[in-house]
JSON list of C-alpha atoms in Angstrom, two decimals:
[
{"chain": "A", "resi": 1, "resn": "SER", "atom": "CA", "xyz": [-31.90, -13.94, -40.64]},
{"chain": "A", "resi": 2, "resn": "SER", "atom": "CA", "xyz": [-29.04, -13.33, -43.03]},
{"chain": "A", "resi": 3, "resn": "GLU", "atom": "CA", "xyz": [-26.61, -10.49, -42.58]},
{"chain": "A", "resi": 4, "resn": "LEU", "atom": "CA", "xyz": [-24.15, -8.52, -44.62]},
{"chain": "A", "resi": 5, "resn": "THR", "atom": "CA", "xyz": [-20.94, -7.31, -43.00]},
{"chain": "A", "resi": 6, "resn": "GLN", "atom": "CA", "xyz": [-18.76, -4.37, -43.98]},
{"chain": "A", "resi": 7, "resn": "ASP", "atom": "CA", "xyz": [-15.69, -2.73, -42.49]},
{"chain": "A", "resi": 8, "resn": "PRO", "atom": "CA", "xyz": [-16.84, 0.35, -40.56]},
{"chain": "A", "resi": 9, "resn": "ALA", "atom": "CA", "xyz": [-14.29, 2.70, -42.09]},
{"chain": "A", "resi": 10, "resn": "VAL", "atom": "CA", "xyz": [-11.46, 2.88, -44.60]},
{"chain": "A", "resi": 11, "resn": "SER", "atom": "CA", "xyz": [-9.20, 5.67, -45.73]},
{"chain": "A", "resi": 12, "resn": "VAL", "atom": "CA", "xyz": [-7.47, 6.26, -49.04]},
{"chain": "A", "resi": 13, "resn": "ALA", "atom": "CA", "xyz": [-4.96, 8.80, -50.28]},
{"chain": "A", "resi": 14, "resn": "LEU", "atom": "CA", "xyz": [-6.15, 11.12, -53.02]},
{"chain": "A", "resi": 15, "resn": "GLY", "atom": "CA", "xyz": [-5.70, 9.43, -56.39]},
{"chain": "A", "resi": 16, "resn": "GLN", "atom": "CA", "xyz": [-5.09, 5.98, -54.95]},
{"chain": "A", "resi": 17, "resn": "THR", "atom": "CA", "xyz": [-7.27, 2.86, -55.07]},
{"chain": "A", "resi": 18, "resn": "VAL", "atom": "CA", "xyz": [-9.57, 1.61, -52.33]},
{"chain": "A", "resi": 19, "resn": "ARG", "atom": "CA", "xyz": [-11.59, -1.60, -52.13]},
{"chain": "A", "resi": 20, "resn": "ILE", "atom": "CA", "xyz": [-14.68, -1.86, -49.94]},
{"chain": "A", "resi": 21, "resn": "THR", "atom": "CA", "xyz": [-15.95, -5.34, -49.18]},
{"chain": "A", "resi": 22, "resn": "CYS", "atom": "CA", "xyz": [-19.31, -6.80, -48.24]},
{"chain": "A", "resi": 23, "resn": "GLN", "atom": "CA", "xyz": [-19.64, -10.35, -46.93]},
{"chain": "A", "resi": 24, "resn": "GLY", "atom": "CA", "xyz": [-22.67, -12.55, -46.50]},
{"chain": "A", "resi": 25, "resn": "ASP", "atom": "CA", "xyz": [-24.17, -15.90, -47.37]},
{"chain": "A", "resi": 26, "resn": "SER", "atom": "CA", "xyz": [-26.74, -14.31, -49.68]},
{"chain": "A", "resi": 27, "resn": "LEU", "atom": "CA", "xyz": [-23.91, -13.11, -51.94]},
{"chain": "A", "resi": 28, "resn": "THR", "atom": "CA", "xyz": [-23.24, -16.65, -53.08]},
{"chain": "A", "resi": 29, "resn": "THR", "atom": "CA", "xyz": [-26.65, -16.50, -54.79]},
{"chain": "A", "resi": 30, "resn": "TYR", "atom": "CA", "xyz": [-27.33, -12.84, -55.51]},
{"chain": "A", "resi": 31, "resn": "TYR", "atom": "CA", "xyz": [-25.30, -9.90, -56.76]},
{"chain": "A", "resi": 32, "resn": "ALA", "atom": "CA", "xyz": [-24.81, -6.97, -54.44]},
{"chain": "A", "resi": 33, "resn": "SER", "atom": "CA", "xyz": [-25.73, -3.43, -55.31]},
{"chain": "A", "resi": 34, "resn": "TRP", "atom": "CA", "xyz": [-23.78, -0.49, -53.91]},
{"chain": "A", "resi": 35, "resn": "TYR", "atom": "CA", "xyz": [-24.95, 2.94, -52.75]},
{"chain": "A", "resi": 36, "resn": "GLN", "atom": "CA", "xyz": [-23.04, 6.12, -51.99]},
{"chain": "A", "resi": 37, "resn": "GLN", "atom": "CA", "xyz": [-24.50, 8.45, -49.40]},
{"chain": "A", "resi": 38, "resn": "LYS", "atom": "CA", "xyz": [-23.18, 11.87, -48.48]},
{"chain": "A", "resi": 39, "resn": "PRO", "atom": "CA", "xyz": [-24.32, 13.72, -45.33]},
{"chain": "A", "resi": 40, "resn": "GLY", "atom": "CA", "xyz": [-27.85, 15.00, -45.55]},
{"chain": "A", "resi": 41, "resn": "GLN", "atom": "CA", "xyz": [-28.48, 13.42, -48.95]},
{"chain": "A", "resi": 42, "resn": "ALA", "atom": "CA", "xyz": [-30.39, 10.42, -50.23]},
{"chain": "A", "resi": 43, "resn": "PRO", "atom": "CA", "xyz": [-28.35, 7.38, -51.26]},
{"chain": "A", "resi": 44, "resn": "VAL", "atom": "CA", "xyz": [-27.18, 7.11, -54.86]},
{"chain": "A", "resi": 45, "resn": "LEU", "atom": "CA", "xyz": [-26.80, 3.83, -56.76]},
{"chain": "A", "resi": 46, "resn": "VAL", "atom": "CA", "xyz": [-23.20, 3.38, -57.98]},
{"chain": "A", "resi": 47, "resn": "ILE", "atom": "CA", "xyz": [-22.96, -0.32, -58.94]},
{"chain": "A", "resi": 48, "resn": "TYR", "atom": "CA", "xyz": [-25.51, -3.06, -59.61]},
{"chain": "A", "resi": 49, "resn": "GLY", "atom": "CA", "xyz": [-25.51, -6.55, -61.04]},
{"chain": "A", "resi": 50, "resn": "LYS", "atom": "CA", "xyz": [-22.25, -8.17, -62.11]},
{"chain": "A", "resi": 51, "resn": "ASN", "atom": "CA", "xyz": [-20.52, -4.79, -62.62]},
{"chain": "A", "resi": 52, "resn": "ASN", "atom": "CA", "xyz": [-22.92, -2.19, -64.00]},
{"chain": "A", "resi": 53, "resn": "ARG", "atom": "CA", "xyz": [-22.73, 1.55, -63.49]},
{"chain": "A", "resi": 54, "resn": "PRO", "atom": "CA", "xyz": [-25.81, 3.77, -63.85]},
{"chain": "A", "resi": 55, "resn": "THR", "atom": "CA", "xyz": [-25.56, 6.68, -66.24]},
{"chain": "A", "resi": 56, "resn": "GLY", "atom": "CA", "xyz": [-23.52, 9.46, -64.71]},
{"chain": "A", "resi": 57, "resn": "ILE", "atom": "CA", "xyz": [-21.46, 7.32, -62.35]},
{"chain": "A", "resi": 58, "resn": "PRO", "atom": "CA", "xyz": [-17.73, 7.73, -63.10]},
{"chain": "A", "resi": 59, "resn": "ASP", "atom": "CA", "xyz": [-15.87, 4.70, -64.43]},
{"chain": "A", "resi": 60, "resn": "ARG", "atom": "CA", "xyz": [-13.48, 4.81, -61.48]},
{"chain": "A", "resi": 61, "resn": "PHE", "atom": "CA", "xyz": [-16.22, 2.86, -59.65]},
{"chain": "A", "resi": 62, "resn": "SER", "atom": "CA", "xyz": [-16.28, -0.87, -60.33]},
{"chain": "A", "resi": 63, "resn": "GLY", "atom": "CA", "xyz": [-17.75, -3.97, -58.72]},
{"chain": "A", "resi": 64, "resn": "SER", "atom": "CA", "xyz": [-16.73, -7.60, -58.42]},
{"chain": "A", "resi": 65, "resn": "SER", "atom": "CA", "xyz": [-17.77, -10.72, -56.58]},
{"chain": "A", "resi": 66, "resn": "SER", "atom": "CA", "xyz": [-16.16, -13.93, -55.37]},
{"chain": "A", "resi": 67, "resn": "GLY", "atom": "CA", "xyz": [-17.87, -16.52, -53.24]},
{"chain": "A", "resi": 68, "resn": "ASN", "atom": "CA", "xyz": [-19.62, -14.80, -50.36]},
{"chain": "A", "resi": 69, "resn": "THR", "atom": "CA", "xyz": [-17.82, -11.49, -50.85]},
{"chain": "A", "resi": 70, "resn": "ALA", "atom": "CA", "xyz": [-18.76, -8.54, -53.04]},
{"chain": "A", "resi": 71, "resn": "SER", "atom": "CA", "xyz": [-16.36, -5.66, -53.56]},
{"chain": "A", "resi": 72, "resn": "LEU", "atom": "CA", "xyz": [-16.63, -2.06, -54.66]},
{"chain": "A", "resi": 73, "resn": "THR", "atom": "CA", "xyz": [-13.40, -0.57, -55.95]},
{"chain": "A", "resi": 74, "resn": "ILE", "atom": "CA", "xyz": [-12.67, 3.11, -56.44]},
{"chain": "A", "resi": 75, "resn": "THR", "atom": "CA", "xyz": [-9.67, 3.51, -58.72]},
{"chain": "A", "resi": 76, "resn": "GLY", "atom": "CA", "xyz": [-8.11, 6.96, -58.40]},
{"chain": "A", "resi": 77, "resn": "ALA", "atom": "CA", "xyz": [-10.20, 8.18, -55.48]},
{"chain": "A", "resi": 78, "resn": "GLN", "atom": "CA", "xyz": [-11.30, 11.81, -55.57]},
{"chain": "A", "resi": 79, "resn": "ALA", "atom": "CA", "xyz": [-12.29, 14.13, -52.76]},
{"chain": "A", "resi": 80, "resn": "ALA", "atom": "CA", "xyz": [-15.88, 13.89, -54.02]},
{"chain": "A", "resi": 81, "resn": "ASP", "atom": "CA", "xyz": [-15.86, 10.16, -53.25]},
{"chain": "A", "resi": 82, "resn": "GLU", "atom": "CA", "xyz": [-15.70, 10.74, -49.50]},
{"chain": "A", "resi": 83, "resn": "ALA", "atom": "CA", "xyz": [-18.99, 9.28, -48.29]},
{"chain": "A", "resi": 84, "resn": "ASP", "atom": "CA", "xyz": [-20.69, 6.31, -46.67]},
{"chain": "A", "resi": 85, "resn": "TYR", "atom": "CA", "xyz": [-21.06, 3.25, -48.88]},
{"chain": "A", "resi": 86, "resn": "TYR", "atom": "CA", "xyz": [-23.72, 0.59, -48.36]},
{"chain": "A", "resi": 87, "resn": "CYS", "atom": "CA", "xyz": [-24.12, -2.78, -50.00]},
{"chain": "A", "resi": 88, "resn": "ASN", "atom": "CA", "xyz": [-27.49, -4.45, -50.47]},
{"chain": "A", "resi": 89, "resn": "SER", "atom": "CA", "xyz": [-28.56, -7.89, -51.58]},
{"chain": "A", "resi": 90, "resn": "ARG", "atom": "CA", "xyz": [-31.58, -10.06, -52.05]},
{"chain": "A", "resi": 91, "resn": "ASP", "atom": "CA", "xyz": [-31.89, -12.79, -49.45]},
{"chain": "A", "resi": 92, "resn": "ASN", "atom": "CA", "xyz": [-33.65, -16.13, -49.18]},
{"chain": "A", "resi": 93, "resn": "SER", "atom": "CA", "xyz": [-33.84, -16.22, -45.39]},
{"chain": "A", "resi": 94, "resn": "GLY", "atom": "CA", "xyz": [-35.51, -13.65, -43.20]},
{"chain": "A", "resi": 95, "resn": "ASP", "atom": "CA", "xyz": [-36.25, -10.41, -44.99]},
{"chain": "A", "resi": 96, "resn": "PRO", "atom": "CA", "xyz": [-36.07, -10.51, -48.80]},
{"chain": "A", "resi": 97, "resn": "TYR", "atom": "CA", "xyz": [-33.64, -7.58, -48.92]},
{"chain": "A", "resi": 98, "resn": "VAL", "atom": "CA", "xyz": [-30.81, -6.66, -46.57]},
{"chain": "A", "resi": 99, "resn": "PHE", "atom": "CA", "xyz": [-28.36, -3.77, -46.27]},
{"chain": "A", "resi": 100, "resn": "GLY", "atom": "CA", "xyz": [-24.84, -3.94, -44.94]},
{"chain": "A", "resi": 101, "resn": "PRO", "atom": "CA", "xyz": [-23.99, -1.62, -42.03]},
{"chain": "A", "resi": 102, "resn": "GLY", "atom": "CA", "xyz": [-22.04, 0.76, -44.26]},
{"chain": "A", "resi": 103, "resn": "THR", "atom": "CA", "xyz": [-18.41, 1.76, -44.72]},
{"chain": "A", "resi": 104, "resn": "LYS", "atom": "CA", "xyz": [-17.23, 5.33, -44.22]},
{"chain": "A", "resi": 105, "resn": "VAL", "atom": "CA", "xyz": [-14.64, 6.23, -46.83]},
{"chain": "A", "resi": 106, "resn": "THR", "atom": "CA", "xyz": [-12.25, 9.06, -46.02]},
{"chain": "A", "resi": 107, "resn": "VAL", "atom": "CA", "xyz": [-10.08, 10.53, -48.78]},
{"chain": "A", "resi": 108, "resn": "LEU", "atom": "CA", "xyz": [-6.85, 11.91, -47.36]},
{"chain": "B", "resi": 1, "resn": "GLN", "atom": "CA", "xyz": [-36.63, 12.33, -66.04]},
{"chain": "B", "resi": 2, "resn": "VAL", "atom": "CA", "xyz": [-37.49, 9.86, -63.30]},
{"chain": "B", "resi": 3, "resn": "GLN", "atom": "CA", "xyz": [-38.51, 11.53, -60.05]},
{"chain": "B", "resi": 4, "resn": "LEU", "atom": "CA", "xyz": [-39.82, 10.32, -56.73]},
{"chain": "B", "resi": 5, "resn": "VAL", "atom": "CA", "xyz": [-41.18, 13.19, -54.65]},
{"chain": "B", "resi": 6, "resn": "GLN", "atom": "CA", "xyz": [-42.08, 12.52, -51.04]},
{"chain": "B", "resi": 7, "resn": "SER", "atom": "CA", "xyz": [-44.35, 14.36, -48.65]},
{"chain": "B", "resi": 8, "resn": "GLY", "atom": "CA", "xyz": [-42.94, 16.70, -46.04]},
{"chain": "B", "resi": 9, "resn": "ALA", "atom": "CA", "xyz": [-41.66, 16.17, -42.53]},
{"chain": "B", "resi": 10, "resn": "GLU", "atom": "CA", "xyz": [-44.13, 15.19, -39.83]},
{"chain": "B", "resi": 11, "resn": "VAL", "atom": "CA", "xyz": [-43.67, 15.38, -36.08]},
{"chain": "B", "resi": 12, "resn": "LYS", "atom": "CA", "xyz": [-45.44, 12.59, -34.22]},
{"chain": "B", "resi": 13, "resn": "THR", "atom": "CA", "xyz": [-46.06, 11.53, -30.64]},
{"chain": "B", "resi": 14, "resn": "PRO", "atom": "CA", "xyz": [-45.59, 7.96, -29.39]},
{"chain": "B", "resi": 15, "resn": "GLY", "atom": "CA", "xyz": [-48.52, 5.72, -30.27]},
{"chain": "B", "resi": 16, "resn": "ALA", "atom": "CA", "xyz": [-49.57, 7.78, -33.28]},
{"chain": "B", "resi": 17, "resn": "SER", "atom": "CA", "xyz": [-49.41, 6.77, -36.94]},
{"chain": "B", "resi": 18, "resn": "VAL", "atom": "CA", "xyz": [-47.67, 8.41, -39.89]},
{"chain": "B", "resi": 19, "resn": "LYS", "atom": "CA", "xyz": [-48.48, 8.18, -43.58]},
{"chain": "B", "resi": 20, "resn": "VAL", "atom": "CA", "xyz": [-45.78, 9.21, -46.03]},
{"chain": "B", "resi": 21, "resn": "SER", "atom": "CA", "xyz": [-46.47, 9.58, -49.75]},
{"chain": "B", "resi": 22, "resn": "CYS", "atom": "CA", "xyz": [-44.14, 9.05, -52.70]},
{"chain": "B", "resi": 23, "resn": "LYS", "atom": "CA", "xyz": [-45.28, 10.44, -56.05]},
{"chain": "B", "resi": 24, "resn": "ALA", "atom": "CA", "xyz": [-43.58, 8.98, -59.11]},
{"chain": "B", "resi": 25, "resn": "SER", "atom": "CA", "xyz": [-43.12, 10.63, -62.50]},
{"chain": "B", "resi": 26, "resn": "GLY", "atom": "CA", "xyz": [-41.03, 10.24, -65.63]},
{"chain": "B", "resi": 27, "resn": "TYR", "atom": "CA", "xyz": [-41.68, 6.51, -66.16]},
{"chain": "B", "resi": 28, "resn": "THR", "atom": "CA", "xyz": [-44.48, 3.96, -66.36]},
{"chain": "B", "resi": 29, "resn": "PHE", "atom": "CA", "xyz": [-45.57, 3.72, -62.73]},
{"chain": "B", "resi": 30, "resn": "ILE", "atom": "CA", "xyz": [-46.91, 0.18, -62.79]},
{"chain": "B", "resi": 31, "resn": "ASN", "atom": "CA", "xyz": [-43.77, -1.33, -64.32]},
{"chain": "B", "resi": 32, "resn": "PHE", "atom": "CA", "xyz": [-41.47, -0.98, -61.29]},
{"chain": "B", "resi": 33, "resn": "TYR", "atom": "CA", "xyz": [-41.62, -2.05, -57.66]},
{"chain": "B", "resi": 34, "resn": "ILE", "atom": "CA", "xyz": [-41.27, 0.60, -54.97]},
{"chain": "B", "resi": 35, "resn": "HIS", "atom": "CA", "xyz": [-39.31, -0.04, -51.78]},
{"chain": "B", "resi": 36, "resn": "TRP", "atom": "CA", "xyz": [-39.28, 1.86, -48.50]},
{"chain": "B", "resi": 37, "resn": "VAL", "atom": "CA", "xyz": [-36.02, 2.28, -46.62]},
{"chain": "B", "resi": 38, "resn": "ARG", "atom": "CA", "xyz": [-35.43, 4.20, -43.41]},
{"chain": "B", "resi": 39, "resn": "GLN", "atom": "CA", "xyz": [-32.40, 5.66, -41.67]},
{"chain": "B", "resi": 40, "resn": "ALA", "atom": "CA", "xyz": [-32.34, 6.55, -37.99]},
{"chain": "B", "resi": 41, "resn": "PRO", "atom": "CA", "xyz": [-30.10, 9.48, -36.96]},
{"chain": "B", "resi": 42, "resn": "GLY", "atom": "CA", "xyz": [-26.45, 8.52, -37.34]},
{"chain": "B", "resi": 43, "resn": "GLN", "atom": "CA", "xyz": [-27.37, 4.97, -38.34]},
{"chain": "B", "resi": 44, "resn": "GLY", "atom": "CA", "xyz": [-27.36, 2.87, -41.49]},
{"chain": "B", "resi": 45, "resn": "LEU", "atom": "CA", "xyz": [-30.02, 2.05, -44.05]},
{"chain": "B", "resi": 46, "resn": "GLU", "atom": "CA", "xyz": [-32.82, -0.33, -43.09]},
{"chain": "B", "resi": 47, "resn": "TRP", "atom": "CA", "xyz": [-35.06, -2.04, -45.61]},
{"chain": "B", "resi": 48, "resn": "MET", "atom": "CA", "xyz": [-38.73, -1.87, -44.62]},
{"chain": "B", "resi": 49, "resn": "GLY", "atom": "CA", "xyz": [-40.77, -3.36, -47.43]},
{"chain": "B", "resi": 50, "resn": "ILE", "atom": "CA", "xyz": [-41.72, -3.52, -51.09]},
{"chain": "B", "resi": 51, "resn": "ILE", "atom": "CA", "xyz": [-44.92, -2.93, -53.03]},
{"chain": "B", "resi": 52, "resn": "ASN", "atom": "CA", "xyz": [-45.95, -3.85, -56.55]},
{"chain": "B", "resi": 53, "resn": "PRO", "atom": "CA", "xyz": [-47.77, -0.66, -57.62]},
{"chain": "B", "resi": 54, "resn": "SER", "atom": "CA", "xyz": [-49.71, -2.51, -60.30]},
{"chain": "B", "resi": 55, "resn": "THR", "atom": "CA", "xyz": [-51.29, -5.15, -58.06]},
{"chain": "B", "resi": 56, "resn": "GLY", "atom": "CA", "xyz": [-50.89, -3.55, -54.63]},
{"chain": "B", "resi": 57, "resn": "SER", "atom": "CA", "xyz": [-49.21, -6.71, -53.39]},
{"chain": "B", "resi": 58, "resn": "SER", "atom": "CA", "xyz": [-46.64, -6.00, -50.68]},
{"chain": "B", "resi": 59, "resn": "THR", "atom": "CA", "xyz": [-44.03, -7.71, -48.52]},
{"chain": "B", "resi": 60, "resn": "TYR", "atom": "CA", "xyz": [-42.81, -6.25, -45.26]},
{"chain": "B", "resi": 61, "resn": "SER", "atom": "CA", "xyz": [-39.77, -6.72, -43.10]},
{"chain": "B", "resi": 62, "resn": "GLN", "atom": "CA", "xyz": [-40.48, -9.03, -40.20]},
{"chain": "B", "resi": 63, "resn": "ARG", "atom": "CA", "xyz": [-39.42, -6.19, -37.93]},
{"chain": "B", "resi": 64, "resn": "PHE", "atom": "CA", "xyz": [-42.51, -4.17, -38.90]},
{"chain": "B", "resi": 65, "resn": "GLN", "atom": "CA", "xyz": [-45.12, -6.90, -39.24]},
{"chain": "B", "resi": 66, "resn": "GLY", "atom": "CA", "xyz": [-48.46, -5.70, -37.98]},
{"chain": "B", "resi": 67, "resn": "ARG", "atom": "CA", "xyz": [-47.45, -2.02, -37.94]},
{"chain": "B", "resi": 68, "resn": "LEU", "atom": "CA", "xyz": [-46.63, -1.33, -41.58]},
{"chain": "B", "resi": 69, "resn": "THR", "atom": "CA", "xyz": [-48.98, -0.94, -44.53]},
{"chain": "B", "resi": 70, "resn": "MET", "atom": "CA", "xyz": [-48.03, 0.04, -48.07]},
{"chain": "B", "resi": 71, "resn": "THR", "atom": "CA", "xyz": [-50.60, 1.04, -50.67]},
{"chain": "B", "resi": 72, "resn": "SER", "atom": "CA", "xyz": [-50.56, 2.40, -54.20]},
{"chain": "B", "resi": 73, "resn": "ASP", "atom": "CA", "xyz": [-52.83, 4.66, -56.21]},
{"chain": "B", "resi": 74, "resn": "THR", "atom": "CA", "xyz": [-52.33, 4.13, -59.92]},
{"chain": "B", "resi": 75, "resn": "SER", "atom": "CA", "xyz": [-54.54, 7.11, -60.80]},
{"chain": "B", "resi": 76, "resn": "THR", "atom": "CA", "xyz": [-51.99, 9.49, -59.22]},
{"chain": "B", "resi": 77, "resn": "SER", "atom": "CA", "xyz": [-48.84, 7.35, -59.52]},
{"chain": "B", "resi": 78, "resn": "THR", "atom": "CA", "xyz": [-48.39, 7.56, -55.79]},
{"chain": "B", "resi": 79, "resn": "VAL", "atom": "CA", "xyz": [-47.43, 4.98, -53.18]},
{"chain": "B", "resi": 80, "resn": "TYR", "atom": "CA", "xyz": [-48.02, 5.38, -49.48]},
{"chain": "B", "resi": 81, "resn": "MET", "atom": "CA", "xyz": [-46.24, 4.04, -46.40]},
{"chain": "B", "resi": 82, "resn": "ASP", "atom": "CA", "xyz": [-48.29, 3.92, -43.21]},
{"chain": "B", "resi": 83, "resn": "LEU", "atom": "CA", "xyz": [-46.49, 3.07, -39.95]},
{"chain": "B", "resi": 84, "resn": "SER", "atom": "CA", "xyz": [-48.59, 2.77, -36.81]},
{"chain": "B", "resi": 85, "resn": "SER", "atom": "CA", "xyz": [-47.97, 2.56, -33.05]},
{"chain": "B", "resi": 86, "resn": "LEU", "atom": "CA", "xyz": [-44.96, 4.82, -33.39]},
{"chain": "B", "resi": 87, "resn": "LYS", "atom": "CA", "xyz": [-42.16, 4.66, -30.82]},
{"chain": "B", "resi": 88, "resn": "SER", "atom": "CA", "xyz": [-39.24, 6.98, -30.26]},
{"chain": "B", "resi": 89, "resn": "GLU", "atom": "CA", "xyz": [-37.05, 4.38, -32.01]},
{"chain": "B", "resi": 90, "resn": "ASP", "atom": "CA", "xyz": [-39.02, 5.03, -35.21]},
{"chain": "B", "resi": 91, "resn": "THR", "atom": "CA", "xyz": [-37.49, 8.49, -35.45]},
{"chain": "B", "resi": 92, "resn": "ALA", "atom": "CA", "xyz": [-35.81, 8.39, -38.84]},
{"chain": "B", "resi": 93, "resn": "VAL", "atom": "CA", "xyz": [-35.68, 9.66, -42.38]},
{"chain": "B", "resi": 94, "resn": "TYR", "atom": "CA", "xyz": [-37.93, 7.52, -44.55]},
{"chain": "B", "resi": 95, "resn": "TYR", "atom": "CA", "xyz": [-37.07, 7.02, -48.22]},
{"chain": "B", "resi": 96, "resn": "CYS", "atom": "CA", "xyz": [-38.95, 5.49, -51.11]},
{"chain": "B", "resi": 97, "resn": "ALA", "atom": "CA", "xyz": [-36.87, 3.98, -53.91]},
{"chain": "B", "resi": 98, "resn": "ARG", "atom": "CA", "xyz": [-37.67, 2.49, -57.29]},
{"chain": "B", "resi": 99, "resn": "GLY", "atom": "CA", "xyz": [-36.68, -1.14, -57.55]},
{"chain": "B", "resi": 100, "resn": "PRO", "atom": "CA", "xyz": [-35.93, -2.63, -60.98]},
{"chain": "B", "resi": 101, "resn": "HIS", "atom": "CA", "xyz": [-35.80, -6.41, -61.11]},
{"chain": "B", "resi": 102, "resn": "HIS", "atom": "CA", "xyz": [-34.17, -8.18, -64.07]},
{"chain": "B", "resi": 103, "resn": "CYS", "atom": "CA", "xyz": [-33.78, -11.87, -64.75]},
{"chain": "B", "resi": 104, "resn": "SER", "atom": "CA", "xyz": [-31.54, -13.29, -67.45]},
{"chain": "B", "resi": 105, "resn": "SER", "atom": "CA", "xyz": [-30.28, -16.83, -67.99]},
{"chain": "B", "resi": 106, "resn": "GLY", "atom": "CA", "xyz": [-31.67, -17.92, -64.65]},
{"chain": "B", "resi": 107, "resn": "SER", "atom": "CA", "xyz": [-29.93, -15.12, -62.73]},
{"chain": "B", "resi": 108, "resn": "CYS", "atom": "CA", "xyz": [-31.88, -12.22, -61.24]},
{"chain": "B", "resi": 109, "resn": "THR", "atom": "CA", "xyz": [-30.69, -8.77, -60.22]},
{"chain": "B", "resi": 110, "resn": "SER", "atom": "CA", "xyz": [-32.52, -6.31, -57.99]},
{"chain": "B", "resi": 111, "resn": "TYR", "atom": "CA", "xyz": [-31.46, -2.83, -56.95]},
{"chain": "B", "resi": 112, "resn": "PHE", "atom": "CA", "xyz": [-32.75, 0.65, -56.09]},
{"chain": "B", "resi": 113, "resn": "ASP", "atom": "CA", "xyz": [-32.04, 3.05, -58.94]},
{"chain": "B", "resi": 114, "resn": "TYR", "atom": "CA", "xyz": [-33.96, 6.21, -58.02]},
{"chain": "B", "resi": 115, "resn": "TRP", "atom": "CA", "xyz": [-34.66, 7.52, -54.53]},
{"chain": "B", "resi": 116, "resn": "GLY", "atom": "CA", "xyz": [-37.02, 10.07, -53.08]},
{"chain": "B", "resi": 117, "resn": "GLN", "atom": "CA", "xyz": [-35.60, 13.02, -51.20]},
{"chain": "B", "resi": 118, "resn": "GLY", "atom": "CA", "xyz": [-36.50, 11.51, -47.83]},
{"chain": "B", "resi": 119, "resn": "THR", "atom": "CA", "xyz": [-39.10, 12.41, -45.21]},
{"chain": "B", "resi": 120, "resn": "LEU", "atom": "CA", "xyz": [-38.06, 13.14, -41.63]},
{"chain": "B", "resi": 121, "resn": "VAL", "atom": "CA", "xyz": [-40.37, 11.71, -38.99]},
{"chain": "B", "resi": 122, "resn": "PRO", "atom": "CA", "xyz": [-39.37, 12.67, -35.43]},
{"chain": "B", "resi": 123, "resn": "VAL", "atom": "CA", "xyz": [-41.30, 10.78, -32.76]},
{"chain": "B", "resi": 124, "resn": "SER", "atom": "CA", "xyz": [-41.26, 12.55, -29.44]}
]
């Protein structure tokens, strides 16, 4: 079955830029979607498709993709952005959808 | 506004079954797939399966084959997730999520845009 990999944790200084990556074979065929999850809360969609933000998601969140790697970038990170971030993708092998293991973002 | 409201927490013993409901409102129920995703304590998100509420057709993760059943009731705009033969490892928060699916110029995009509040199922 296919897998998505993410760095377990990253830290960023307040107001600086952080990039979170997601790697997997399925990403050469499908776009990733990205979810923010804060403790005790349901996940929230932040990026989908090529680089689309749902209504209400700040424009400091952006997405990109190259080869087998999708990236979520937070430009000018805020304290409110401290959370776990998960990528997800369709897949043609194994299960039709797969999540990455998540990246914990700490804002210093 | 779009809402997915799930049923409340249920404590289960090993070997039992649990049925969690997810009631949709604020949009045309039959026009969007519904996914189920779970999260064990301190762990990541795990995709469980998808149901087409219009047809009732479903696809499950291989991990749950034989134990998982998803159904839909169009008269109440509600989908159900039934997991049987519960084990302690099934202790988790279970989420339903709406799953838009768009295709354009031969490229398709799927994602989960609205989520239920989650249902805690401790198995002990």
